[in-house]
C-alpha cells in the first residue's frame, strides 16, 4: 500500500487529492495545523481512513515528525496562504508559509532521510501567479516569471527551491504550475465562489447586491477535481519535471457574472453588482491563459469540465446549500 503525506489537506485541493489517493489504494496522511481545526470533521468524512498529523509549515520539527511517522512514498505540498489579496496585508506570514514552508518540507525530507532523498517523490503546488505581468501568451513552462504579489513572489521562491533540490540532491521533485481551479469546495474569498454564493443568495431573496473589484481581469479557470489528477500523474513518471496545468481558455470576471447569473435566470446583472475600491489589488495580474501541451502529451492529462459546466456546478451547489440553511433557520424559528 503506497503512503502519501498531504500538507493542506483541509483545503479545496487537499480534499480532492485525499479522495483520489484513497480510491487508488493509498494510505493517506494529512498535516493539520492549529489546536482544534474546525475542518477536521470534513476531512475525516470525505477521506475515510485518513491519518491526521499535527504540524505547521512554519515549524520544522513538526514537519520532520510528520515525515518520520508517515514514512511517505509521495509528499504533496499543498499547504499555503493561498489568497492573493491577503498576501499584501500579511506579507511576512505569506513569505513564511507559502515560500519558506516549501524549504521546510524539503529540509524535513532531507533530514529524515539522512541526506538521502531517493526514497520519496515530492510535488510542489506552484502557481500561474508566478507569470504575473505576463511576458508571452499563452504561458508555458519556459515563460519567464514576473510575479505581482507577495504570494506570487513566495510561490516563485518555492518553485525554484523545488528545482534546486532536484538538481542538488537528485530529489524526485516536481513543480506543478497550475492555473486557477475551482469547485463547490472553493473558499468563499475567491472570486468564483464569492460570485456563485452571492448569485444563489440573490436568487433566493437572501441578499440584494454583490461588491467586487476589477471586472476586467481574465483567468484560465478549470475544475479542481481534474487538476489533482495531474498532480498524481506527475509523481508516477520515470523522471521528475515541471508542468503547466490549464484549460487553455480565458474568461473575464464579466463573463463569469454572465454565466453565473444566467444560471438562475437573470440576464442583466448590472443592478446587483457594485464595484468597491476595497477589492482592487495594489498590482493586478490582467490576463492568464495556459498552454498545457506538455502535460497533455507526457502525462496524458486533459481537463474534463469546461467553464460553463464549472460555473453551473458551483451555482447549483450554492443554491442547494443556501436553500438548506434557509429551511433549517425556518424550522428553528
Ligand atoms: P486552500 O483551499 O486555500 O488550502 C490551503 C491549505 O493550506 C489549507 O489546508 C490550510 O489549512 C493550509 N495551510 C495554511 N497555512 C498553513 C500552515 N502554516 N501550516 C500548514 N498548513 C497550512 O488552497 P487550494 O485552492 O486547495 O490550493 C492548494 C495549493 O495549490 C496552495 O498551495 C495554492 O497556493 C496552490 N494553488 C492553487 C490554485 C487554485 O486555483 N486553487 C492554483 C495554483 C496553485 P487551514 O485549513 O488550517 O487553513
Ligand atoms: O479568485 P481570485 O482571488 O484568484 P487569483 O488571485 O487569480 O488567485 C487564485 O489563483 C491562483 C492561480 O492563478 C492561485 F495560485 C491562488 O492561490 C488563487 O487560488 O481572483 C481572481 C481575479 C483577480 O484578478 C481579482 O482582482 O478576480 C479579481 N476580482 C475582482 N473582484 C476579485 C474580486 N477577486 C476576489 N477574490 N474578490 C473580489 O471581490
mmCIF file of C-alpha atoms and ligand atoms in Angstrom:
data_model
loop_
_atom_site.group_PDB
_atom_site.id
_atom_site.type_symbol
_atom_site.label_atom_id
_atom_site.label_comp_id
_atom_site.label_asym_id
_atom_site.label_seq_id
_atom_site.Cartn_x
_atom_site.Cartn_y
_atom_site.Cartn_z
ATOM 1 C CA UNK A 1 0.000 0.000 0.000
ATOM 2 C CA UNK A 2 1.727 3.263 -1.074
ATOM 3 C CA UNK A 3 1.828 6.018 1.551
ATOM 4 C CA UNK A 4 1.177 9.694 0.796
ATOM 5 C CA UNK A 5 1.562 12.743 3.022
ATOM 6 C CA UNK A 6 -0.518 15.806 2.067
ATOM 7 C CA UNK A 7 0.055 19.256 3.542
ATOM 8 C CA UNK A 8 -3.018 21.475 3.134
ATOM 9 C CA UNK A 9 -5.399 18.513 3.311
ATOM 10 C CA UNK A 10 -8.137 20.742 4.778
ATOM 11 C CA UNK A 11 -8.113 22.941 1.655
ATOM 12 C CA UNK A 12 -10.001 22.570 -1.634
ATOM 13 C CA UNK A 13 -7.266 20.585 -3.435
ATOM 14 C CA UNK A 14 -6.287 18.592 -0.346
ATOM 15 C CA UNK A 15 -9.804 17.173 -0.083
ATOM 16 C CA UNK A 16 -9.991 16.175 -3.772
ATOM 17 C CA UNK A 17 -6.472 14.716 -3.696
ATOM 18 C CA UNK A 18 -7.195 12.813 -0.469
ATOM 19 C CA UNK A 19 -10.283 11.282 -2.097
ATOM 20 C CA UNK A 20 -8.347 10.406 -5.268
ATOM 21 C CA UNK A 21 -5.433 8.747 -3.458
ATOM 22 C CA UNK A 22 -7.756 6.807 -1.137
ATOM 23 C CA UNK A 23 -9.642 5.491 -4.170
ATOM 24 C CA UNK A 24 -6.284 4.419 -5.652
ATOM 25 C CA UNK A 25 -5.498 2.388 -2.523
ATOM 26 C CA UNK A 26 -3.029 4.750 -0.828
ATOM 27 C CA UNK A 27 -2.683 5.133 2.911
ATOM 28 C CA UNK A 28 -3.235 8.882 3.243
ATOM 29 C CA UNK A 29 -1.642 11.055 5.944
ATOM 30 C CA UNK A 30 -2.673 14.688 6.265
ATOM 31 C CA UNK A 31 -0.929 17.538 8.050
ATOM 32 C CA UNK A 32 -3.362 19.647 10.070
ATOM 33 C CA UNK A 33 -2.459 22.847 11.866
ATOM 34 C CA UNK A 34 -3.924 24.503 14.966
ATOM 35 C CA UNK A 35 -5.164 23.339 18.331
ATOM 36 C CA UNK A 36 -8.629 22.389 17.121
ATOM 37 C CA UNK A 37 -9.009 22.799 13.385
ATOM 38 C CA UNK A 38 -12.740 23.034 12.512
ATOM 39 C CA UNK A 39 -12.186 21.347 9.127
ATOM 40 C CA UNK A 40 -11.021 18.021 10.618
ATOM 41 C CA UNK A 41 -14.549 16.558 10.583
ATOM 42 C CA UNK A 42 -14.929 17.334 6.854
ATOM 43 C CA UNK A 43 -11.589 15.703 6.034
ATOM 44 C CA UNK A 44 -12.482 12.581 8.025
ATOM 45 C CA UNK A 45 -15.883 12.356 6.303
ATOM 46 C CA UNK A 46 -14.541 12.764 2.755
ATOM 47 C CA UNK A 47 -11.282 10.830 3.174
ATOM 48 C CA UNK A 48 -12.187 7.786 5.275
ATOM 49 C CA UNK A 49 -9.216 6.144 6.952
ATOM 50 C CA UNK A 50 -7.055 9.285 6.700
ATOM 51 C CA UNK A 51 -4.432 9.639 9.436
ATOM 52 C CA UNK A 52 -4.202 13.264 10.560
ATOM 53 C CA UNK A 53 -0.926 14.548 11.967
ATOM 54 C CA UNK A 54 -0.450 17.812 13.834
ATOM 55 C CA UNK A 55 2.001 20.173 12.190
ATOM 56 C CA UNK A 56 2.581 23.572 10.692
ATOM 57 C CA UNK A 57 4.554 24.752 7.678
ATOM 58 C CA UNK A 58 6.198 27.394 9.873
ATOM 59 C CA UNK A 59 7.503 24.750 12.293
ATOM 60 C CA UNK A 60 10.303 22.481 11.004
ATOM 61 C CA UNK A 61 10.336 19.991 13.932
ATOM 62 C CA UNK A 62 6.637 19.234 13.393
ATOM 63 C CA UNK A 63 7.312 18.554 9.707
ATOM 64 C CA UNK A 64 10.215 16.221 10.498
ATOM 65 C CA UNK A 65 7.895 14.435 12.960
ATOM 66 C CA UNK A 66 5.163 14.086 10.329
ATOM 67 C CA UNK A 67 7.642 12.613 7.830
ATOM 68 C CA UNK A 68 9.047 10.200 10.431
ATOM 69 C CA UNK A 69 5.584 8.943 11.386
ATOM 70 C CA UNK A 70 4.134 8.713 7.881
ATOM 71 C CA UNK A 71 7.269 7.376 6.093
ATOM 72 C CA UNK A 72 5.754 8.629 2.821
ATOM 73 C CA UNK A 73 6.451 7.388 -0.692
ATOM 74 C CA UNK A 74 4.896 10.612 -2.016
ATOM 75 C CA UNK A 75 4.561 14.080 -0.474
ATOM 76 C CA UNK A 76 2.158 16.685 -1.878
ATOM 77 C CA UNK A 77 2.900 20.164 -0.530
ATOM 78 C CA UNK A 78 -0.439 21.943 -0.978
ATOM 79 C CA UNK A 79 -0.380 23.976 2.245
ATOM 80 C CA UNK A 80 -0.064 27.749 1.778
ATOM 81 C CA UNK A 81 -1.581 31.122 2.454
ATOM 82 C CA UNK A 82 -3.259 30.884 -0.953
ATOM 83 C CA UNK A 83 -5.391 34.030 -1.147
ATOM 84 C CA UNK A 84 -3.512 36.601 -3.247
ATOM 85 C CA UNK A 85 -5.458 39.530 -1.756
ATOM 86 C CA UNK A 86 -4.376 38.620 1.787
ATOM 87 C CA UNK A 87 -0.737 38.377 0.772
ATOM 88 C CA UNK A 88 -0.290 42.177 0.726
ATOM 89 C CA UNK A 89 -1.909 42.529 4.159
ATOM 90 C CA UNK A 90 0.080 39.650 5.705
ATOM 91 C CA UNK A 91 3.173 39.584 3.526
ATOM 92 C CA UNK A 92 5.506 38.203 6.185
ATOM 93 C CA UNK A 93 3.155 35.326 7.057
ATOM 94 C CA UNK A 94 2.740 34.603 3.344
ATOM 95 C CA UNK A 95 6.514 34.518 2.883
ATOM 96 C CA UNK A 96 6.927 32.211 5.886
ATOM 97 C CA UNK A 97 4.146 29.798 4.877
ATOM 98 C CA UNK A 98 3.912 29.871 1.091
ATOM 99 C CA UNK A 99 7.638 30.408 0.479
ATOM 100 C CA UNK A 100 9.722 29.219 3.449
ATOM 101 C CA UNK A 101 7.197 26.435 4.077
ATOM 102 C CA UNK A 102 8.443 24.750 0.897
ATOM 103 C CA UNK A 103 12.031 24.924 2.155
ATOM 104 C CA UNK A 104 10.984 23.399 5.484
ATOM 105 C CA UNK A 105 9.144 20.477 3.869
ATOM 106 C CA UNK A 106 12.106 19.755 1.595
ATOM 107 C CA UNK A 107 14.515 20.023 4.540
ATOM 108 C CA UNK A 108 12.302 17.717 6.629
ATOM 109 C CA UNK A 109 12.527 15.124 3.841
ATOM 110 C CA UNK A 110 16.288 15.573 3.513
ATOM 111 C CA UNK A 111 16.931 15.431 7.275
ATOM 112 C CA UNK A 112 14.572 12.484 7.893
ATOM 113 C CA UNK A 113 16.262 10.612 5.032
ATOM 114 C CA UNK A 114 19.781 11.256 6.387
ATOM 115 C CA UNK A 115 20.612 13.415 3.342
ATOM 116 C CA UNK A 116 19.211 10.731 1.023
ATOM 117 C CA UNK A 117 16.063 11.895 -0.765
ATOM 118 C CA UNK A 118 15.858 8.970 -3.178
ATOM 119 C CA UNK A 119 13.048 7.153 -1.359
ATOM 120 C CA UNK A 120 10.419 9.877 -1.720
ATOM 121 C CA UNK A 121 8.650 11.754 -4.517
ATOM 122 C CA UNK A 122 7.693 15.399 -3.912
ATOM 123 C CA UNK A 123 5.016 17.584 -5.528
ATOM 124 C CA UNK A 124 5.074 21.371 -5.081
ATOM 125 C CA UNK A 125 1.868 23.352 -5.684
ATOM 126 C CA UNK A 126 3.288 26.161 -7.821
ATOM 127 C CA UNK A 127 1.053 28.719 -9.474
ATOM 128 C CA UNK A 128 0.287 30.649 -12.650
ATOM 129 C CA UNK A 129 0.534 33.736 -10.392
ATOM 130 C CA UNK A 130 4.309 33.397 -10.928
ATOM 131 C CA UNK A 131 3.785 34.549 -14.551
ATOM 132 C CA UNK A 132 2.106 37.708 -13.207
ATOM 133 C CA UNK A 133 2.712 40.539 -15.686
ATOM 134 C CA UNK A 134 2.893 38.028 -18.474
ATOM 135 C CA UNK A 135 5.806 38.046 -20.928
ATOM 136 C CA UNK A 136 4.041 35.849 -23.510
ATOM 137 C CA UNK A 137 0.598 34.399 -24.187
ATOM 138 C CA UNK A 138 -0.251 31.609 -23.647
ATOM 139 C CA UNK A 139 2.058 30.895 -20.722
ATOM 140 C CA UNK A 140 4.095 27.686 -20.809
ATOM 141 C CA UNK A 141 6.880 26.070 -18.741
ATOM 142 C CA UNK A 142 9.552 28.251 -20.398
ATOM 143 C CA UNK A 143 7.719 31.594 -19.950
ATOM 144 C CA UNK A 144 9.750 33.935 -17.681
ATOM 145 C CA UNK A 145 8.227 34.819 -14.308
ATOM 146 C CA UNK A 146 7.171 38.318 -13.227
ATOM 147 C CA UNK A 147 5.120 37.856 -10.027
ATOM 148 C CA UNK A 148 2.864 40.751 -8.996
ATOM 149 C CA UNK A 149 2.064 39.969 -5.337
ATOM 150 C CA UNK A 150 3.854 38.773 -2.206
ATOM 151 C CA UNK A 151 2.021 35.482 -2.843
ATOM 152 C CA UNK A 152 3.410 35.226 -6.382
ATOM 153 C CA UNK A 153 6.915 36.045 -5.159
ATOM 154 C CA UNK A 154 6.685 33.402 -2.404
ATOM 155 C CA UNK A 155 5.474 30.791 -4.919
ATOM 156 C CA UNK A 156 8.368 31.661 -7.241
ATOM 157 C CA UNK A 157 10.805 31.059 -4.346
ATOM 158 C CA UNK A 158 9.143 27.683 -3.675
ATOM 159 C CA UNK A 159 9.263 26.751 -7.350
ATOM 160 C CA UNK A 160 12.985 27.438 -7.700
ATOM 161 C CA UNK A 161 13.721 25.591 -4.432
ATOM 162 C CA UNK A 162 11.934 22.543 -5.820
ATOM 163 C CA UNK A 163 14.085 22.714 -8.949
ATOM 164 C CA UNK A 164 17.168 23.269 -6.782
ATOM 165 C CA UNK A 165 16.585 20.201 -4.565
ATOM 166 C CA UNK A 166 16.175 18.163 -7.735
ATOM 167 C CA UNK A 167 19.489 19.464 -9.053
ATOM 168 C CA UNK A 168 21.357 19.451 -5.702
ATOM 169 C CA UNK A 169 20.199 16.207 -4.102
ATOM 170 C CA UNK A 170 18.724 14.278 -7.031
ATOM 171 C CA UNK A 171 15.293 14.567 -5.400
ATOM 172 C CA UNK A 172 12.286 13.364 -7.395
ATOM 173 C CA UNK A 173 10.760 16.819 -7.010
ATOM 174 C CA UNK A 174 8.096 18.161 -9.385
ATOM 175 C CA UNK A 175 6.533 21.582 -9.627
ATOM 176 C CA UNK A 176 3.001 21.885 -10.980
ATOM 177 C CA UNK A 177 2.379 25.327 -12.494
ATOM 178 C CA UNK A 178 -1.354 25.199 -12.017
ATOM 179 C CA UNK A 179 -3.757 27.811 -13.354
ATOM 180 C CA UNK A 180 -6.888 28.742 -11.384
ATOM 181 C CA UNK A 181 -9.035 25.770 -10.460
ATOM 182 C CA UNK A 182 -12.330 25.952 -8.672
ATOM 183 C CA UNK A 183 -15.186 23.833 -7.293
ATOM 184 C CA UNK A 184 -18.062 23.983 -4.829
ATOM 185 C CA UNK A 185 -15.351 23.440 -2.168
ATOM 186 C CA UNK A 186 -13.546 26.674 -3.091
ATOM 187 C CA UNK A 187 -13.064 29.167 -0.237
ATOM 188 C CA UNK A 188 -15.658 31.975 -0.232
ATOM 189 C CA UNK A 189 -12.938 34.662 -0.533
ATOM 190 C CA UNK A 190 -12.068 33.669 -4.137
ATOM 191 C CA UNK A 191 -13.968 35.421 -6.902
ATOM 192 C CA UNK A 192 -15.684 32.372 -8.452
ATOM 193 C CA UNK A 193 -17.155 31.166 -5.170
ATOM 194 C CA UNK A 194 -17.886 34.709 -3.977
ATOM 195 C CA UNK A 195 -19.966 35.113 -7.140
ATOM 196 C CA UNK A 196 -21.648 31.666 -7.111
ATOM 197 C CA UNK A 197 -22.660 32.103 -3.472
ATOM 198 C CA UNK A 198 -23.954 35.638 -3.955
ATOM 199 C CA UNK A 199 -25.891 34.641 -7.098
ATOM 200 C CA UNK A 200 -27.517 31.786 -5.171
ATOM 201 C CA UNK A 201 -28.449 34.079 -2.284
ATOM 202 C CA UNK A 202 -29.762 36.810 -4.609
ATOM 203 C CA UNK A 203 -31.919 34.268 -6.462
ATOM 204 C CA UNK A 204 -33.387 33.123 -3.131
ATOM 205 C CA UNK A 205 -34.028 36.684 -1.895
ATOM 206 C CA UNK A 206 -31.394 36.383 0.877
ATOM 207 C CA UNK A 207 -29.055 39.122 -0.435
ATOM 208 C CA UNK A 208 -29.606 42.128 -2.693
ATOM 209 C CA UNK A 209 -26.157 43.063 -4.002
ATOM 210 C CA UNK A 210 -22.584 41.895 -4.580
ATOM 211 C CA UNK A 211 -19.441 44.053 -4.205
ATOM 212 C CA UNK A 212 -16.460 43.212 -6.387
ATOM 213 C CA UNK A 213 -13.172 44.758 -7.531
ATOM 214 C CA UNK A 214 -11.702 44.582 -11.049
ATOM 215 C CA UNK A 215 -14.179 43.076 -13.518
ATOM 216 C CA UNK A 216 -11.795 43.200 -16.494
ATOM 217 C CA UNK A 217 -9.138 40.690 -15.410
ATOM 218 C CA UNK A 218 -9.132 37.324 -17.176
ATOM 219 C CA UNK A 219 -8.374 33.880 -15.812
ATOM 220 C CA UNK A 220 -7.989 30.339 -17.131
ATOM 221 C CA UNK A 221 -10.451 28.542 -14.837
ATOM 222 C CA UNK A 222 -10.656 24.736 -14.576
ATOM 223 C CA UNK A 223 -12.189 22.198 -12.187
ATOM 224 C CA UNK A 224 -10.109 21.271 -9.104
ATOM 225 C CA UNK A 225 -11.137 17.596 -9.328
ATOM 226 C CA UNK A 226 -9.435 17.400 -12.739
ATOM 227 C CA UNK A 227 -6.284 19.191 -11.552
ATOM 228 C CA UNK A 228 -5.428 16.856 -8.635
ATOM 229 C CA UNK A 229 -5.286 14.011 -11.178
ATOM 230 C CA UNK A 230 -2.442 15.900 -12.921
ATOM 231 C CA UNK A 231 -0.554 16.232 -9.594
ATOM 232 C CA UNK A 232 -0.684 12.481 -9.066
ATOM 233 C CA UNK A 233 0.347 11.746 -12.656
ATOM 234 C CA UNK A 234 3.461 13.950 -12.287
ATOM 235 C CA UNK A 235 4.723 11.700 -9.480
ATOM 236 C CA UNK A 236 4.144 8.486 -11.487
ATOM 237 C CA UNK A 237 6.606 9.392 -14.291
ATOM 238 C CA UNK A 238 10.092 7.916 -14.737
ATOM 239 C CA UNK A 239 11.751 11.291 -14.142
ATOM 240 C CA UNK A 240 10.775 14.433 -12.231
ATOM 241 C CA UNK A 241 9.799 17.538 -14.193
ATOM 242 C CA UNK A 242 7.650 20.693 -14.119
ATOM 243 C CA UNK A 243 4.308 21.012 -15.897
ATOM 244 C CA UNK A 244 1.776 23.714 -16.729
ATOM 245 C CA UNK A 245 -1.782 22.554 -15.984
ATOM 246 C CA UNK A 246 -4.512 24.678 -17.587
ATOM 247 C CA UNK A 247 -7.566 24.561 -19.828
ATOM 248 C CA UNK A 248 -6.186 26.939 -22.495
ATOM 249 C CA UNK A 249 -9.320 29.144 -22.328
ATOM 250 C CA UNK A 250 -9.521 32.532 -20.660
ATOM 251 C CA UNK A 251 -12.590 34.420 -19.432
ATOM 252 C CA UNK A 252 -13.173 37.777 -17.749
ATOM 253 C CA UNK A 253 -14.967 38.335 -14.436
ATOM 254 C CA UNK A 254 -17.766 39.917 -16.526
ATOM 255 C CA UNK A 255 -18.177 36.653 -18.474
ATOM 256 C CA UNK A 256 -18.211 34.746 -15.198
ATOM 257 C CA UNK A 257 -21.011 37.024 -13.979
ATOM 258 C CA UNK A 258 -22.962 36.461 -17.228
ATOM 259 C CA UNK A 259 -22.837 32.667 -16.847
ATOM 260 C CA UNK A 260 -23.457 32.604 -13.081
ATOM 261 C CA UNK A 261 -26.445 34.990 -13.117
ATOM 262 C CA UNK A 262 -27.722 33.325 -16.303
ATOM 263 C CA UNK A 263 -27.872 30.026 -14.436
ATOM 264 C CA UNK A 264 -30.586 31.423 -12.125
ATOM 265 C CA UNK A 265 -32.423 33.153 -14.977
ATOM 266 C CA UNK A 266 -31.048 36.699 -14.509
ATOM 267 C CA UNK A 267 -29.781 38.078 -17.836
ATOM 268 C CA UNK A 268 -28.981 41.653 -16.728
ATOM 269 C CA UNK A 269 -26.896 41.647 -13.517
ATOM 270 C CA UNK A 270 -25.890 45.329 -13.625
ATOM 271 C CA UNK A 271 -28.374 46.287 -10.918
ATOM 272 C CA UNK A 272 -26.950 43.726 -8.478
ATOM 273 C CA UNK A 273 -23.185 44.255 -8.845
ATOM 274 C CA UNK A 274 -21.228 47.159 -7.347
ATOM 275 C CA UNK A 275 -17.545 47.915 -7.673
ATOM 276 C CA UNK A 276 -15.788 48.618 -4.396
ATOM 277 C CA UNK A 277 -12.215 50.015 -4.184
ATOM 278 C CA UNK A 278 -11.539 47.667 -1.246
ATOM 279 C CA UNK A 279 -11.456 44.708 -3.643
ATOM 280 C CA UNK A 280 -8.987 46.183 -6.143
ATOM 281 C CA UNK A 281 -5.389 44.990 -5.757
ATOM 282 C CA UNK A 282 -2.216 47.121 -5.483
ATOM 283 C CA UNK A 283 -0.888 45.315 -8.593
ATOM 284 C CA UNK A 284 -3.098 43.174 -10.815
ATOM 285 C CA UNK A 285 -2.465 40.130 -12.973
ATOM 286 C CA UNK A 286 -4.500 41.186 -16.001
ATOM 287 C CA UNK A 287 -4.702 38.012 -18.053
ATOM 288 C CA UNK A 288 -3.725 34.388 -17.596
ATOM 289 C CA UNK A 289 -4.097 31.576 -20.111
ATOM 290 C CA UNK A 290 -2.004 28.433 -20.037
ATOM 291 C CA UNK A 291 -0.544 26.123 -22.671
ATOM 292 C CA UNK A 292 -0.688 22.651 -21.097
ATOM 293 C CA UNK A 293 0.570 20.766 -24.187
ATOM 294 C CA UNK A 294 3.389 19.151 -22.204
ATOM 295 C CA UNK A 295 1.030 17.805 -19.505
ATOM 296 C CA UNK A 296 -1.332 16.558 -22.206
ATOM 297 C CA UNK A 297 1.438 14.797 -24.160
ATOM 298 C CA UNK A 298 3.635 13.438 -21.350
ATOM 299 C CA UNK A 299 1.085 12.856 -18.583
ATOM 300 C CA UNK A 300 -1.864 12.019 -20.837
ATOM 301 C CA UNK A 301 -3.847 14.578 -18.829
ATOM 302 C CA UNK A 302 -6.687 16.766 -20.054
ATOM 303 C CA UNK A 303 -9.394 18.808 -18.336
ATOM 304 C CA UNK A 304 -12.851 17.229 -18.373
ATOM 305 C CA UNK A 305 -15.044 20.044 -17.031
ATOM 306 C CA UNK A 306 -15.467 23.192 -19.161
ATOM 307 C CA UNK A 307 -16.032 26.782 -17.973
ATOM 308 C CA UNK A 308 -19.838 26.903 -18.246
ATOM 309 C CA UNK A 309 -20.255 23.480 -16.643
ATOM 310 C CA UNK A 310 -17.944 24.513 -13.805
ATOM 311 C CA UNK A 311 -19.851 27.718 -13.077
ATOM 312 C CA UNK A 312 -23.191 25.878 -13.251
ATOM 313 C CA UNK A 313 -21.877 23.229 -10.838
ATOM 314 C CA UNK A 314 -20.833 25.916 -8.339
ATOM 315 C CA UNK A 315 -24.043 27.953 -8.587
ATOM 316 C CA UNK A 316 -26.226 24.828 -8.259
ATOM 317 C CA UNK A 317 -24.266 23.661 -5.204
ATOM 318 C CA UNK A 318 -24.630 27.069 -3.542
ATOM 319 C CA UNK A 319 -28.356 27.216 -4.331
ATOM 320 C CA UNK A 320 -28.746 23.794 -2.636
ATOM 321 C CA UNK A 321 -26.660 24.823 0.405
ATOM 322 C CA UNK A 322 -28.387 28.187 0.842
ATOM 323 C CA UNK A 323 -31.842 26.606 0.452
ATOM 324 C CA UNK A 324 -30.974 24.024 3.108
ATOM 325 C CA UNK A 325 -29.690 26.726 5.521
ATOM 326 C CA UNK A 326 -32.805 28.863 4.974
ATOM 327 C CA UNK A 327 -35.053 25.816 5.595
ATOM 328 C CA UNK A 328 -33.155 24.978 8.798
ATOM 329 C CA UNK A 329 -33.482 28.567 10.031
ATOM 330 C CA UNK A 330 -37.247 28.442 9.406
ATOM 331 C CA UNK A 331 -37.569 25.145 11.317
ATOM 332 C CA UNK A 332 -35.647 26.566 14.309
ATOM 333 C CA UNK A 333 -37.881 29.644 14.432
HETATM 334 P P1 LIG B 1 -6.737 26.425 0.068
HETATM 335 O O1 LIG B 1 -8.102 25.852 -0.103
HETATM 336 O O2 LIG B 1 -6.587 27.836 0.489
HETATM 337 O O3 LIG B 1 -5.954 25.488 1.104
HETATM 338 C C1 LIG B 1 -4.758 25.915 1.701
HETATM 339 C C2 LIG B 1 -4.352 24.885 2.731
HETATM 340 O O4 LIG B 1 -3.115 25.316 3.348
HETATM 341 C C3 LIG B 1 -5.368 24.685 3.861
HETATM 342 O O5 LIG B 1 -5.462 23.311 4.151
HETATM 343 C C4 LIG B 1 -4.699 25.407 5.035
HETATM 344 O O6 LIG B 1 -5.032 24.876 6.297
HETATM 345 C C5 LIG B 1 -3.232 25.105 4.738
HETATM 346 N N1 LIG B 1 -2.313 25.959 5.479
HETATM 347 C C6 LIG B 1 -2.309 27.320 5.537
HETATM 348 N N2 LIG B 1 -1.347 27.738 6.357
HETATM 349 C C7 LIG B 1 -0.721 26.628 6.828
HETATM 350 C C8 LIG B 1 0.352 26.407 7.731
HETATM 351 N N3 LIG B 1 1.009 27.416 8.325
HETATM 352 N N4 LIG B 1 0.720 25.145 8.013
HETATM 353 C C9 LIG B 1 0.079 24.096 7.429
HETATM 354 N N5 LIG B 1 -0.951 24.234 6.572
HETATM 355 C C10 LIG B 1 -1.344 25.489 6.270
HETATM 356 O O7 LIG B 1 -5.898 26.254 -1.284
HETATM 357 P P2 LIG B 1 -6.176 25.300 -2.554
HETATM 358 O O8 LIG B 1 -7.015 26.047 -3.520
HETATM 359 O O9 LIG B 1 -6.566 23.978 -2.079
HETATM 360 O O10 LIG B 1 -4.721 25.245 -3.189
HETATM 361 C C11 LIG B 1 -3.785 24.236 -2.802
HETATM 362 C C12 LIG B 1 -2.371 24.735 -3.130
HETATM 363 O O11 LIG B 1 -2.269 24.977 -4.518
HETATM 364 C C13 LIG B 1 -1.976 26.032 -2.450
HETATM 365 O O12 LIG B 1 -0.601 25.956 -2.180
HETATM 366 C C14 LIG B 1 -2.236 27.101 -3.506
HETATM 367 O O13 LIG B 1 -1.416 28.217 -3.285
HETATM 368 C C15 LIG B 1 -1.850 26.326 -4.750
HETATM 369 N N6 LIG B 1 -2.522 26.748 -5.984
HETATM 370 C C16 LIG B 1 -3.876 26.820 -6.028
HETATM 371 C C17 LIG B 1 -4.500 27.170 -7.201
HETATM 372 C C18 LIG B 1 -6.014 27.270 -7.289
HETATM 373 O O14 LIG B 1 -6.506 27.879 -8.253
HETATM 374 N N7 LIG B 1 -6.760 26.675 -6.358
HETATM 375 C C19 LIG B 1 -3.746 27.428 -8.365
HETATM 376 C C20 LIG B 1 -2.351 27.312 -8.281
HETATM 377 C C21 LIG B 1 -1.749 26.949 -7.097
HETATM 378 P P3 LIG B 1 -6.185 25.507 7.264
HETATM 379 O O15 LIG B 1 -7.423 24.735 6.939
HETATM 380 O O16 LIG B 1 -5.669 25.226 8.616
HETATM 381 O O17 LIG B 1 -6.297 26.957 6.936
HETATM 382 O O1 LIG B 2 -10.323 34.431 -7.324
HETATM 383 P P1 LIG B 2 -9.115 35.251 -7.097
HETATM 384 O O2 LIG B 2 -8.901 35.778 -5.727
HETATM 385 O O3 LIG B 2 -7.900 34.342 -7.588
HETATM 386 P P2 LIG B 2 -6.409 34.679 -8.045
HETATM 387 O O4 LIG B 2 -5.932 35.960 -7.492
HETATM 388 O O5 LIG B 2 -6.350 34.529 -9.525
HETATM 389 O O6 LIG B 2 -5.582 33.506 -7.334
HETATM 390 C C1 LIG B 2 -6.022 32.157 -7.348
HETATM 391 O O7 LIG B 2 -5.453 31.517 -8.468
HETATM 392 C C2 LIG B 2 -4.014 31.420 -8.451
HETATM 393 C C3 LIG B 2 -3.589 30.716 -9.737
HETATM 394 O O8 LIG B 2 -3.534 31.650 -10.790
HETATM 395 C C4 LIG B 2 -3.593 30.642 -7.227
HETATM 396 F F1 LIG B 2 -2.256 30.498 -7.214
HETATM 397 C C5 LIG B 2 -4.073 31.373 -5.979
HETATM 398 O O9 LIG B 2 -3.727 30.600 -4.825
HETATM 399 C C6 LIG B 2 -5.588 31.502 -6.038
HETATM 400 O O10 LIG B 2 -6.142 30.208 -5.947
HETATM 401 O O11 LIG B 2 -9.088 36.490 -8.095
HETATM 402 C C7 LIG B 2 -9.258 36.321 -9.494
HETATM 403 C C8 LIG B 2 -9.429 37.679 -10.160
HETATM 404 C C9 LIG B 2 -8.375 38.722 -9.795
HETATM 405 O O12 LIG B 2 -7.989 39.411 -10.943
HETATM 406 C C10 LIG B 2 -9.097 39.670 -8.861
HETATM 407 O O13 LIG B 2 -8.614 41.004 -8.862
HETATM 408 O O14 LIG B 2 -10.681 38.223 -9.730
HETATM 409 C C11 LIG B 2 -10.494 39.602 -9.448
HETATM 410 N N1 LIG B 2 -11.542 40.065 -8.531
HETATM 411 C C12 LIG B 2 -12.427 41.060 -8.789
HETATM 412 N N2 LIG B 2 -13.213 41.258 -7.739
HETATM 413 C C13 LIG B 2 -11.746 39.613 -7.286
HETATM 414 C C14 LIG B 2 -12.813 40.363 -6.778
HETATM 415 N N3 LIG B 2 -11.150 38.629 -6.579
HETATM 416 C C15 LIG B 2 -11.627 38.378 -5.337
HETATM 417 N N4 LIG B 2 -11.066 37.380 -4.631
HETATM 418 N N5 LIG B 2 -12.663 39.121 -4.793
HETATM 419 C C16 LIG B 2 -13.286 40.130 -5.471
HETATM 420 O O15 LIG B 2 -14.195 40.766 -4.954
#
